[in-house]
Short mmCIF file of C-alpha atoms in Angstrom, two decimals:
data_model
loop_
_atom_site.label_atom_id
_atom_site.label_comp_id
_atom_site.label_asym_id
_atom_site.label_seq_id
_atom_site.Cartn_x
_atom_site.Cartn_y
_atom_site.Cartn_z
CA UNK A 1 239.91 91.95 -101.94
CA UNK A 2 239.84 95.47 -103.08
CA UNK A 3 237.42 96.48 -100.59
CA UNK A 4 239.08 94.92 -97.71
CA UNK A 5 242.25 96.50 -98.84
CA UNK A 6 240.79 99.83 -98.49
CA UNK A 7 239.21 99.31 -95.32
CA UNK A 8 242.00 98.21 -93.99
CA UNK A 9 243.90 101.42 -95.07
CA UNK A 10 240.74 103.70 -93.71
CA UNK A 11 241.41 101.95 -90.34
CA UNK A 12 245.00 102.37 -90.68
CA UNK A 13 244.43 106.18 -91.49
CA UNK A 14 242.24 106.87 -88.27
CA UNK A 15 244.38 105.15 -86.01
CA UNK A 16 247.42 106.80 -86.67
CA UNK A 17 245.46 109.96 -86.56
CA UNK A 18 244.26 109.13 -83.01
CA UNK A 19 248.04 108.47 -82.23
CA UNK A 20 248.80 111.93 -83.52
CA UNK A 21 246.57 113.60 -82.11
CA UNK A 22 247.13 111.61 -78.62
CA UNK A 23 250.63 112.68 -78.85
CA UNK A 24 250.17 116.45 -79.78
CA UNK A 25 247.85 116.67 -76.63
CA UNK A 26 250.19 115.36 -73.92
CA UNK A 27 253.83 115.83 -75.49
CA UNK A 28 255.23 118.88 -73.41
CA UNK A 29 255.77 122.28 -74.99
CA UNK A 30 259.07 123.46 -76.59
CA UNK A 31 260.18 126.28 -74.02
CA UNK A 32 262.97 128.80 -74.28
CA UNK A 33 265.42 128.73 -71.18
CA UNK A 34 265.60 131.86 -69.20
CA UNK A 35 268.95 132.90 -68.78
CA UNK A 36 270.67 136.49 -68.24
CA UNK A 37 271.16 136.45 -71.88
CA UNK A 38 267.74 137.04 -72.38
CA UNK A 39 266.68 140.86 -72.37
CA UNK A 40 263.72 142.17 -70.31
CA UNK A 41 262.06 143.38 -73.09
CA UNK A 42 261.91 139.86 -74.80
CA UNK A 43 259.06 138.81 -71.84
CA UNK A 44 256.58 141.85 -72.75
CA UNK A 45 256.55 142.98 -68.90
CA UNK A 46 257.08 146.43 -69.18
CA UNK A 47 253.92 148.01 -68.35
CA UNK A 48 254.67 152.15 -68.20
CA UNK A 49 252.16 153.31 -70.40
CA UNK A 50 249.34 151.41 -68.61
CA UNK A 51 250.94 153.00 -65.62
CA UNK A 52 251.39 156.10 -67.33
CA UNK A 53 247.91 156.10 -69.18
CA UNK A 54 246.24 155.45 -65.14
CA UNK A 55 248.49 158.07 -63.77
CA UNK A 56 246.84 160.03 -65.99
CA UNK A 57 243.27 159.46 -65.39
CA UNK A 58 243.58 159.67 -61.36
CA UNK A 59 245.30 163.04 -62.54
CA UNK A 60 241.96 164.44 -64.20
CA UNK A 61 239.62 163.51 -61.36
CA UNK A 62 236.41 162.59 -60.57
CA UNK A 63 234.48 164.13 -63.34
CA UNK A 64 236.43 164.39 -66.61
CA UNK A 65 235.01 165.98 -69.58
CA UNK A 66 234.46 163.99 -72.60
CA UNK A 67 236.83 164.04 -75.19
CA UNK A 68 235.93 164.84 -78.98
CA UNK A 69 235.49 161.48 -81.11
CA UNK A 70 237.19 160.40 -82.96
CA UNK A 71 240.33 160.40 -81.12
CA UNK A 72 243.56 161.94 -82.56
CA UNK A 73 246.08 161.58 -79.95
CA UNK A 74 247.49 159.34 -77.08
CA UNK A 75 246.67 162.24 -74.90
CA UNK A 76 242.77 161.91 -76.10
CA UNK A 77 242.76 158.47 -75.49
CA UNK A 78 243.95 159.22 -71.94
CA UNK A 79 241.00 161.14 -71.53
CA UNK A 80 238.40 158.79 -73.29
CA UNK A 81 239.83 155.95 -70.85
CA UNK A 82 239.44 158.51 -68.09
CA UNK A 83 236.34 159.53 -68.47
CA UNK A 84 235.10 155.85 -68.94
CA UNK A 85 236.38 154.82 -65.71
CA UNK A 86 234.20 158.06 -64.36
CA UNK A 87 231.72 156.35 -65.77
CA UNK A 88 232.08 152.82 -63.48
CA UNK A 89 229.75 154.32 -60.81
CA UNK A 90 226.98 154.84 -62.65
CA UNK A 91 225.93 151.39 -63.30
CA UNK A 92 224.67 149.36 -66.05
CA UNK A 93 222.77 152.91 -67.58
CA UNK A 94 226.28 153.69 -68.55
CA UNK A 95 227.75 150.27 -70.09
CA UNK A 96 227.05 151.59 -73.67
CA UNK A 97 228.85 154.92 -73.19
CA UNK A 98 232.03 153.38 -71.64
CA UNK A 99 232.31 150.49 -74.04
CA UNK A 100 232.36 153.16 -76.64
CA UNK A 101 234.66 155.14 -75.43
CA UNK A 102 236.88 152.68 -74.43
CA UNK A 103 236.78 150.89 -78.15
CA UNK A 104 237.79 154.44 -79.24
CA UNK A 105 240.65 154.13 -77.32
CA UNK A 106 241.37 150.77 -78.29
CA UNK A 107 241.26 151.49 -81.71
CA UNK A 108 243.76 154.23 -81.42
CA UNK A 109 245.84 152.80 -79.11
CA UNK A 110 245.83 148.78 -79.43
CA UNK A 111 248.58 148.15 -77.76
CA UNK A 112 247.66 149.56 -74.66
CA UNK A 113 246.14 146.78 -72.40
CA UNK A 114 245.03 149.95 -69.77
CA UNK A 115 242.72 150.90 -72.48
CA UNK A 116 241.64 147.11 -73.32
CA UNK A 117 241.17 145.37 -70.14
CA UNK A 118 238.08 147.09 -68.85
CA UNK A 119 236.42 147.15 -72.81
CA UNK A 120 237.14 143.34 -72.67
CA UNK A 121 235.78 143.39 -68.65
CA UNK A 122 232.69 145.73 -69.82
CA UNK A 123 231.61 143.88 -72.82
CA UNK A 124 231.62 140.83 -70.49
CA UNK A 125 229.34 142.09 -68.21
CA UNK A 126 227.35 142.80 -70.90
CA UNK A 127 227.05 139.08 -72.94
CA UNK A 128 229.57 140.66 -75.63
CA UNK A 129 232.17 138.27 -75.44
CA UNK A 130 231.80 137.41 -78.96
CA UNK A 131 231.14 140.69 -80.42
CA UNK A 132 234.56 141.89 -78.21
CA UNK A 133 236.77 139.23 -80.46
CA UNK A 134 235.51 140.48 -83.59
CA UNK A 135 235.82 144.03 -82.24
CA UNK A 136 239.83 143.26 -81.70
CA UNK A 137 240.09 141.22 -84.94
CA UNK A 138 238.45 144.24 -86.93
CA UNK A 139 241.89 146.53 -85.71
CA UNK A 140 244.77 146.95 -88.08
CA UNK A 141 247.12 145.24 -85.63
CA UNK A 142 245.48 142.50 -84.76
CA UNK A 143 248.56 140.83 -84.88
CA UNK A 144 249.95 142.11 -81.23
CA UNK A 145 250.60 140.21 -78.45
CA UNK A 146 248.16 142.34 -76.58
CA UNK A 147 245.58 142.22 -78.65
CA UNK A 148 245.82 138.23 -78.95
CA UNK A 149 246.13 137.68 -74.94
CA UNK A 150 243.03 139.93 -74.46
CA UNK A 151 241.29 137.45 -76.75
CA UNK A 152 242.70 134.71 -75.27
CA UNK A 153 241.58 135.94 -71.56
CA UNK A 154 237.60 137.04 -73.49
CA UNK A 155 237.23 133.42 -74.03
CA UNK A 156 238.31 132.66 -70.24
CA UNK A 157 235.57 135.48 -69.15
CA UNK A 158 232.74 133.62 -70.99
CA UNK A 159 233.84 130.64 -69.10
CA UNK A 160 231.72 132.44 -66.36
CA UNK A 161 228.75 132.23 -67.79
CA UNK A 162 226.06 129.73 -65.79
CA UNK A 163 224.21 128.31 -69.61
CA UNK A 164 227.98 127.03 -70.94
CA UNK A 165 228.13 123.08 -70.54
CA UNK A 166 231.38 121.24 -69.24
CA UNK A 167 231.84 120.13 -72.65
CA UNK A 168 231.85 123.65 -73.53
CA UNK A 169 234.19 124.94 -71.01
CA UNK A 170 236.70 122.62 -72.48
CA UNK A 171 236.17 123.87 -75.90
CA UNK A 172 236.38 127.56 -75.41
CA UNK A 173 239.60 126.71 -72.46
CA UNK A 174 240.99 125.26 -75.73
CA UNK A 175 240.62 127.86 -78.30
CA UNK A 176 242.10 130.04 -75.65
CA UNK A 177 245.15 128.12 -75.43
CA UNK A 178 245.25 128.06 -78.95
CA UNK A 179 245.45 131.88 -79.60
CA UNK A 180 248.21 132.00 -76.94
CA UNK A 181 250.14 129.67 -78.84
CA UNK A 182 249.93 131.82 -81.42
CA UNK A 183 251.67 134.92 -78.95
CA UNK A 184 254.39 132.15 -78.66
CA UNK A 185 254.39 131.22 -81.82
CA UNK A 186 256.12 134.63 -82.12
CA UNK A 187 257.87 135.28 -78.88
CA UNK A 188 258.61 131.96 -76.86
CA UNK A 189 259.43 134.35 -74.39
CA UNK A 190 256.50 136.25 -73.64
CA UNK A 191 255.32 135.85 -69.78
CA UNK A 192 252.05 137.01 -69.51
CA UNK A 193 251.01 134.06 -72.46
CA UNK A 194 252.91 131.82 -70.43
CA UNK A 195 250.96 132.35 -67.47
CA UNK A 196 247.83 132.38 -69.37
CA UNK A 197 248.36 128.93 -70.74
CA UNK A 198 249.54 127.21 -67.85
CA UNK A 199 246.90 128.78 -65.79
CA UNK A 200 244.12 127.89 -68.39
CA UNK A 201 245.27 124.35 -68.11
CA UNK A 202 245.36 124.00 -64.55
CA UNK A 203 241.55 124.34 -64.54
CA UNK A 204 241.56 121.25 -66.57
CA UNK A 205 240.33 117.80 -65.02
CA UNK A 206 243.55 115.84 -63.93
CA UNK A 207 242.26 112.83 -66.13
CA UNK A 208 242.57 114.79 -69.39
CA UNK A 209 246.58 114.72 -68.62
CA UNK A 210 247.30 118.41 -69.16
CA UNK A 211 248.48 119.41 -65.58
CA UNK A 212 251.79 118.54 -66.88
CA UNK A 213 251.86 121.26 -69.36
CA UNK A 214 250.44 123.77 -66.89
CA UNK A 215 253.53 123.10 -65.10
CA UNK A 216 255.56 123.79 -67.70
CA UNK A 217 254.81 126.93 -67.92
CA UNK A 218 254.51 128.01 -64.53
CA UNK A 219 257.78 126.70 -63.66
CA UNK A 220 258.98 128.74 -66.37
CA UNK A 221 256.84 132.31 -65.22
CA UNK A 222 258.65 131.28 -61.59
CA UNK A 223 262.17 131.34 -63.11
CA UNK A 224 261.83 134.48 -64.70
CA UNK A 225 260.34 135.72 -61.03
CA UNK A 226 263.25 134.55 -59.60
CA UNK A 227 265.92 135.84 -62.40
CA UNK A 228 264.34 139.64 -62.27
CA UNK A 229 263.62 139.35 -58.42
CA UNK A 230 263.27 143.34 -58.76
CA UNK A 231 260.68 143.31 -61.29
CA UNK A 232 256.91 142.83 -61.39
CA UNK A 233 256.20 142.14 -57.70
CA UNK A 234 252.29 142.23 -58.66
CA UNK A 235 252.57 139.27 -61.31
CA UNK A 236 255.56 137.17 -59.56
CA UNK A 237 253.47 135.78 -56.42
CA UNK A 238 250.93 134.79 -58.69
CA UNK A 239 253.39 132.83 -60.49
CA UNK A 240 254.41 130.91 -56.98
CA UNK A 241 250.78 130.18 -56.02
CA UNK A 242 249.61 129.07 -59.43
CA UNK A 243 252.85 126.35 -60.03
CA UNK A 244 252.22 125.32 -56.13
CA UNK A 245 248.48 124.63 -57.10
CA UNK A 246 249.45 122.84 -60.01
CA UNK A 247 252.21 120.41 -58.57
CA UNK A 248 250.03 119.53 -55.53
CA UNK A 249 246.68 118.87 -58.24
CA UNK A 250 249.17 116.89 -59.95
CA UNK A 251 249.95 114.55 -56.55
CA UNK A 252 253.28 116.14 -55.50
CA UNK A 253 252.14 117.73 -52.86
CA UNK A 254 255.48 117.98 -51.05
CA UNK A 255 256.79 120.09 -53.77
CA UNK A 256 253.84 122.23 -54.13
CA UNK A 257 253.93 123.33 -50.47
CA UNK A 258 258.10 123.92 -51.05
CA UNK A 259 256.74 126.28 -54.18
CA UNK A 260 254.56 127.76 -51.90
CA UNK A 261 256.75 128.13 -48.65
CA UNK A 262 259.33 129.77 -51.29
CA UNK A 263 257.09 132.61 -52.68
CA UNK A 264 255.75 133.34 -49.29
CA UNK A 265 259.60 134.08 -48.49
CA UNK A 266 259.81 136.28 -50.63
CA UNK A 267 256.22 137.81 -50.67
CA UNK A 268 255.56 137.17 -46.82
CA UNK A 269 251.94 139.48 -47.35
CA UNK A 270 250.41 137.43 -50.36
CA UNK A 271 247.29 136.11 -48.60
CA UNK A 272 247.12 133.23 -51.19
CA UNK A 273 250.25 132.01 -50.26
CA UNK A 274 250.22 132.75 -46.43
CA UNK A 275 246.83 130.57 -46.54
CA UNK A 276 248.25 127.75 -48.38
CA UNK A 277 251.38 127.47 -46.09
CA UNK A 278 249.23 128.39 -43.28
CA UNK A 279 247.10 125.07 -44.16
CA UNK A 280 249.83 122.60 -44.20
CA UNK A 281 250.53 119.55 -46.25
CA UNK A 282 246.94 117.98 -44.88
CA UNK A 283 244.87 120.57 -46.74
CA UNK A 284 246.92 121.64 -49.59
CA UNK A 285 244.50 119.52 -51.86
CA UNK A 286 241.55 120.27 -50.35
CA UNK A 287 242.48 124.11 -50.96
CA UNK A 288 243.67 123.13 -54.80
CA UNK A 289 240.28 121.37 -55.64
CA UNK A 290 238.17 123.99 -54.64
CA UNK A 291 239.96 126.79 -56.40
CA UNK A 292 241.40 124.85 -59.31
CA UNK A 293 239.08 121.88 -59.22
CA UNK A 294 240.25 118.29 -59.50
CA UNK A 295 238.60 115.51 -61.68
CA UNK A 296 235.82 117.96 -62.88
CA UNK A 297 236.58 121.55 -64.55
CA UNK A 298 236.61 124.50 -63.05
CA UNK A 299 235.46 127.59 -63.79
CA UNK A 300 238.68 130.01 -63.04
CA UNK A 301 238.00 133.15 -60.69
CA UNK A 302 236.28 135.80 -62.33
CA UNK A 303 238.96 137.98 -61.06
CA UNK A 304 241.44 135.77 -63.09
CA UNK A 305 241.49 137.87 -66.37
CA UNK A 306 241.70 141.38 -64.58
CA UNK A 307 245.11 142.55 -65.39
CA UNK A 308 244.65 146.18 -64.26
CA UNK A 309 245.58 144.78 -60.47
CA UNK A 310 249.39 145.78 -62.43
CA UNK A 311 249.06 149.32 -62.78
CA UNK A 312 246.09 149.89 -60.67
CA UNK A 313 248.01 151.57 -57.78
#
């Protein structure tokens, strides 16, 4: 009787922990409201010193010197960024030198995602995906925003690489999500971990039911596009084409192409959008399941994770 009693309990245990855990993966995410209440600042958009720190490095040409190591100053890690991006023509022969620089940089300057993006893009290239987490977990503010979305987006960039099972994609597409909701966990309101979630779940296979949170947050990164029309024109059409793509892998493919047909309005040069409204309601899937993949997952662009597109310009 005893025994039964406790197997019964055991079974009793697992299947309400299979309910749980059902319910934590499809219930929809908690999101803020975006409202004029809600200041700029709170959605971590403003990128001046990337723009600044890139100003900077077109400033000192094509052949900066080398600054002294270690770094003391924002003004040195200007130069060590500059002189690393010098570096991008030489090839592979120069990996090592610009990773180090750049983790200089980093390391000074954490917060800086100029700095950070091409490290994270670098060590890619290189099979360091790994060895760039524990690089950004070793810095004393590991804690930032920016530090946790360039881990999140180091575990996209392995997602790239042709050895990594579909099993695996899942699993590191997870633990990416997971770090972002850890930026959220802090500010609800930040848009570039929005974006990152709902775009890292639109890769997802439409059976594994998560398109619905990827549309969550896109629709939210499109209402703050639309409430700071003015702001960000690089990141907003993005926005448009990724919560198209997602209604229209989801099945409602009317609304997608209204998403779409919207953001072209607005951006009427976005060759993403003009090719999606261009197509027409007949191959709006077709379109979505090559780029974003339907009942299989897909790997994201490797283009996906470059955020210096912002202040590259």
């Amino acid at each position: 009787m005893k025994k039964s009693i406790v197997l019964t309990a055991a079974l009793m245990i697992v299947i309400l922990a299979a309910l749980w855990a059902y319910m934590t993966w499809t219930s929809p995410y908690k999101l803020p409201p975006v409202s004029s209440d809600v200041p700029w600042t709170s959605y971590q958009l403003d990128f001046s010193k990337e723009e600044k720190s890139f100003r900077n490095a077109k400033a000192l040409g094509e052949k900066p010197e080398p600054p002294v190591l270690p770094l003391t100053s924002e003004e040195a890690a200007d130069r060590a960024y500059a002189y690393a991006l010098s570096l991008s023509k030489a090839g592979d022969g120069k990996r090592d030198e610009r990773i180090r620089y750049l983790q200089e940089a980093v390391k000074l300057v954490p917060r800086n995602l100029a700095y950070s993006t091409p490290l994270r893009r670098e060590m890619a290239a290189a099979g360091q995906g790994e060895a760039f987490v524990q690089f950004m977990d070793g810095l004393k503010e590991a804690d930032l925003p920016q530090v946790r979305l360039q881990k999140a987006m180091s575990l996209v960039d392995r997602l790239q690489e042709p050895t990594i099972g579909t099993a695996s994609l899942g699993q590191l597409s997870y633990l990416s999500i997971e770090v972002l909701d850890k930026v959220l966990e802090d500010n609800p309101y930040d848009w570039m971990a929005h974006y990152a979630r709902g775009v890292n779940n639109l890769y997802w296979p439409v059976g594994l039911q998560r398109i619905d949170k990827s549309i969550q947050d896109l629709a939210f990164c499109v209402a703050v596009a639309h409430s700071f029309a003015d702001r960000s024109p690089v990141l907003w059409p993005k926005a448009y084409t990724a919560l198209g793509d997602a209604l229209v892998k989801k099945g409602d493919v009317k609304e997608g192409m209204q998403v779409w047909k919207d953001g072209l309005k607005r951006f009427p040069e976005h060759e993403e959008l003009k090719q999606r409204v261009q197509a027409g309601n007949g191959q709006a899937e077709q379109i979505v399941a090559k780029e974003r993949g339907m009942e299989q997952f897909q790997r994201p662009a490797p283009d996906m994770t470059d955020f210096s597109v912002i202040w590259n310009k």
